[in-house]
Structure formats: C-alpha cells, structure tokens
Amino acid sequence: MPIDPTLPYDDHNVFAKILRGEIPNRTVYEDEWALAFHDINPQAPTHVLVIPKGPYVSWDDFSAGASAEEIAGFVRAVGHVARSLGLVEPGYRLLANIGQHGHQEVPHLHVHLFGGKPLGPMLARFD
C-alpha cells in the first residue's frame, strides 16, 4: 500500500530494521552514508536498492533535512554502486518512488537501480 511521505519517520519500517541488522540483506555496498543491497523481488537482472542511513521518509524529506555531507555521500554511493556493477555502459535506470502517486511502499527514502537488459520506455504515454 503506498505511503504518505509527509508522515513522521517510522523506525519500525523494513529498511530501518535492515540498517539495524535485524533483517538480513545481500549487501552490495556500505559506507557511513548509505547501504546498497539486492532487492528481494528483482524487476531486472540487476536490481539494487540504495538507502541513506539517516531516517528520511522521502526525497523531499531528505533534500530538506539532510546535511550537505549526507546528500553528497548518498549520491556518491549511488554512483559507486552503478560503476561497481558495470552498469555505466550500456546504461541503467534510477527510480525513487515517492508518495501515493509514486507508489512508495516503504517509508524510508530508497533508490532502485535497475540494469542488465534494455529497460524499455520510461512510462507509457498518457492522455
């Protein structure tokens, strides 16, 4: 069920539990700012989630409340993961679902990194 990104951070969400080590994951990369791990329900041959270590619900929450160091560290982590997985060429897709219309399901900011095959058009045309 999509979440409301304006609600306060819920430290019982699945990604908070992963960050605390309460739920195992297949880690791809970790540093002081971010954790990247394989999605348990992959939608492409490569499907990795990158999450900031801070308690941020959405991109809006993160961009408004994170420090410059957190923002830089998170963005650099996403780039590092893409490079380390060999996705820069031939390409990859980043996706952050935010709020109900964006179909965000976990109330912790996360970026999906998809690759390993041609991914098709971004969205179907709408009228």
mmCIF file of C-alpha atoms in Angstrom:
data_model
loop_
_atom_site.group_PDB
_atom_site.id
_atom_site.type_symbol
_atom_site.label_atom_id
_atom_site.label_comp_id
_atom_site.label_asym_id
_atom_site.label_seq_id
_atom_site.Cartn_x
_atom_site.Cartn_y
_atom_site.Cartn_z
ATOM 1 C CA MET A 1 0.000 0.000 0.000
ATOM 2 C CA PRO A 2 1.508 3.372 -0.947
ATOM 3 C CA ILE A 3 2.522 5.558 1.974
ATOM 4 C CA ASP A 4 2.120 9.210 2.797
ATOM 5 C CA PRO A 5 5.611 10.796 2.642
ATOM 6 C CA THR A 6 4.508 13.662 4.906
ATOM 7 C CA LEU A 7 4.099 11.348 7.911
ATOM 8 C CA PRO A 8 6.889 11.233 10.508
ATOM 9 C CA TYR A 9 9.641 8.651 10.057
ATOM 10 C CA ASP A 10 8.635 5.189 11.292
ATOM 11 C CA ASP A 11 11.694 3.460 12.753
ATOM 12 C CA HIS A 12 9.891 0.100 12.517
ATOM 13 C CA ASN A 13 9.925 0.061 8.691
ATOM 14 C CA VAL A 14 11.733 -2.783 6.950
ATOM 15 C CA PHE A 15 14.693 -0.645 5.820
ATOM 16 C CA ALA A 16 15.249 0.703 9.342
ATOM 17 C CA LYS A 17 15.321 -2.915 10.526
ATOM 18 C CA ILE A 18 17.830 -3.797 7.785
ATOM 19 C CA LEU A 19 20.026 -0.855 8.815
ATOM 20 C CA ARG A 20 19.955 -2.086 12.441
ATOM 21 C CA GLY A 21 20.881 -5.628 11.344
ATOM 22 C CA GLU A 22 17.539 -7.090 12.434
ATOM 23 C CA ILE A 23 16.751 -8.322 8.913
ATOM 24 C CA PRO A 24 19.475 -9.842 6.713
ATOM 25 C CA ASN A 25 20.269 -8.482 3.269
ATOM 26 C CA ARG A 26 22.638 -9.177 0.403
ATOM 27 C CA THR A 27 24.857 -6.104 0.744
ATOM 28 C CA VAL A 28 26.418 -4.675 -2.408
ATOM 29 C CA TYR A 29 27.996 -1.585 -0.807
ATOM 30 C CA GLU A 30 28.059 0.194 2.521
ATOM 31 C CA ASP A 31 29.710 3.321 3.853
ATOM 32 C CA GLU A 32 28.882 5.853 6.562
ATOM 33 C CA TRP A 33 26.125 7.461 4.443
ATOM 34 C CA ALA A 34 24.391 4.652 2.558
ATOM 35 C CA LEU A 35 23.643 0.959 2.284
ATOM 36 C CA ALA A 36 23.052 -0.783 -1.043
ATOM 37 C CA PHE A 37 21.616 -4.280 -1.291
ATOM 38 C CA HIS A 38 19.906 -6.602 -3.756
ATOM 39 C CA ASP A 39 16.111 -6.292 -3.962
ATOM 40 C CA ILE A 40 14.357 -9.456 -2.751
ATOM 41 C CA ASN A 41 11.881 -9.212 -5.655
ATOM 42 C CA PRO A 42 14.066 -8.129 -8.610
ATOM 43 C CA GLN A 43 12.393 -6.459 -11.571
ATOM 44 C CA ALA A 44 15.507 -6.606 -13.802
ATOM 45 C CA PRO A 45 18.634 -8.799 -13.969
ATOM 46 C CA THR A 46 20.301 -6.221 -11.715
ATOM 47 C CA HIS A 47 18.008 -4.611 -9.145
ATOM 48 C CA VAL A 48 19.712 -2.966 -6.198
ATOM 49 C CA LEU A 49 18.237 -0.648 -3.581
ATOM 50 C CA VAL A 50 20.328 2.200 -2.210
ATOM 51 C CA ILE A 51 19.141 3.776 1.031
ATOM 52 C CA PRO A 52 20.552 6.608 3.111
ATOM 53 C CA LYS A 53 21.472 5.656 6.664
ATOM 54 C CA GLY A 54 19.586 8.628 8.098
ATOM 55 C CA PRO A 55 15.862 8.499 8.973
ATOM 56 C CA TYR A 56 14.337 10.096 5.876
ATOM 57 C CA VAL A 57 10.892 9.202 4.536
ATOM 58 C CA SER A 58 11.160 10.680 1.049
ATOM 59 C CA TRP A 59 13.308 12.639 -1.375
ATOM 60 C CA ASP A 60 11.603 15.812 -0.161
ATOM 61 C CA ASP A 61 12.339 14.982 3.473
ATOM 62 C CA PHE A 62 15.960 14.115 2.599
ATOM 63 C CA SER A 63 16.624 17.192 0.465
ATOM 64 C CA ALA A 64 15.127 19.491 3.119
ATOM 65 C CA GLY A 65 16.609 17.903 6.238
ATOM 66 C CA ALA A 66 19.827 16.066 5.405
ATOM 67 C CA SER A 67 23.211 17.700 5.773
ATOM 68 C CA ALA A 68 25.287 18.533 2.711
ATOM 69 C CA GLU A 69 27.599 15.655 3.670
ATOM 70 C CA GLU A 70 24.704 13.173 3.842
ATOM 71 C CA ILE A 71 23.371 14.284 0.465
ATOM 72 C CA ALA A 72 26.787 14.139 -1.204
ATOM 73 C CA GLY A 73 27.561 10.791 0.413
ATOM 74 C CA PHE A 74 24.275 9.251 -0.708
ATOM 75 C CA VAL A 75 24.562 10.494 -4.295
ATOM 76 C CA ARG A 76 28.173 9.300 -4.465
ATOM 77 C CA ALA A 77 27.125 5.898 -3.115
ATOM 78 C CA VAL A 78 24.537 5.509 -5.893
ATOM 79 C CA GLY A 79 27.186 6.334 -8.497
ATOM 80 C CA HIS A 80 29.712 3.994 -6.893
ATOM 81 C CA VAL A 81 27.242 1.106 -6.948
ATOM 82 C CA ALA A 82 26.396 1.687 -10.633
ATOM 83 C CA ARG A 83 30.097 1.742 -11.538
ATOM 84 C CA SER A 84 30.992 -1.271 -9.395
ATOM 85 C CA LEU A 85 28.225 -3.337 -11.006
ATOM 86 C CA GLY A 86 29.426 -2.403 -14.512
ATOM 87 C CA LEU A 87 26.199 -0.608 -15.397
ATOM 88 C CA VAL A 88 27.511 2.746 -16.654
ATOM 89 C CA GLU A 89 27.803 1.246 -20.129
ATOM 90 C CA PRO A 90 25.403 0.181 -21.616
ATOM 91 C CA GLY A 91 23.260 2.084 -19.091
ATOM 92 C CA TYR A 92 20.886 1.762 -16.190
ATOM 93 C CA ARG A 93 17.827 3.367 -14.623
ATOM 94 C CA LEU A 94 17.343 5.039 -11.253
ATOM 95 C CA LEU A 95 13.883 5.216 -9.732
ATOM 96 C CA ALA A 96 12.692 6.732 -6.462
ATOM 97 C CA ASN A 97 9.005 6.172 -5.730
ATOM 98 C CA ILE A 98 7.633 8.988 -3.577
ATOM 99 C CA GLY A 99 4.186 9.080 -2.005
ATOM 100 C CA GLN A 100 0.892 7.612 -3.123
ATOM 101 C CA HIS A 101 1.032 8.654 -6.783
ATOM 102 C CA GLY A 102 4.638 7.418 -6.978
ATOM 103 C CA HIS A 103 3.605 4.129 -5.307
ATOM 104 C CA GLN A 104 6.127 4.345 -2.459
ATOM 105 C CA GLU A 105 5.686 1.240 -0.318
ATOM 106 C CA VAL A 106 8.403 1.624 2.339
ATOM 107 C CA PRO A 107 8.534 4.868 4.333
ATOM 108 C CA HIS A 108 12.322 5.213 4.045
ATOM 109 C CA LEU A 109 13.885 7.002 1.074
ATOM 110 C CA HIS A 110 15.314 4.479 -1.348
ATOM 111 C CA VAL A 111 16.553 4.495 -4.915
ATOM 112 C CA HIS A 112 16.063 1.489 -7.170
ATOM 113 C CA LEU A 113 18.980 0.853 -9.522
ATOM 114 C CA PHE A 114 17.928 -1.308 -12.490
ATOM 115 C CA GLY A 115 20.170 -2.712 -15.219
ATOM 116 C CA GLY A 116 21.407 -5.736 -17.076
ATOM 117 C CA LYS A 117 18.983 -5.547 -20.015
ATOM 118 C CA PRO A 118 17.213 -2.967 -22.194
ATOM 119 C CA LEU A 119 14.597 -1.470 -19.878
ATOM 120 C CA GLY A 120 12.149 -0.024 -22.396
ATOM 121 C CA PRO A 121 10.473 3.352 -22.260
ATOM 122 C CA MET A 122 10.192 5.246 -19.013
ATOM 123 C CA LEU A 123 6.381 5.472 -18.832
ATOM 124 C CA ALA A 124 3.516 4.622 -21.104
ATOM 125 C CA ARG A 125 2.076 7.661 -22.824
ATOM 126 C CA PHE A 126 -0.975 9.128 -21.155
ATOM 127 C CA ASP A 127 -3.726 11.394 -22.438
#
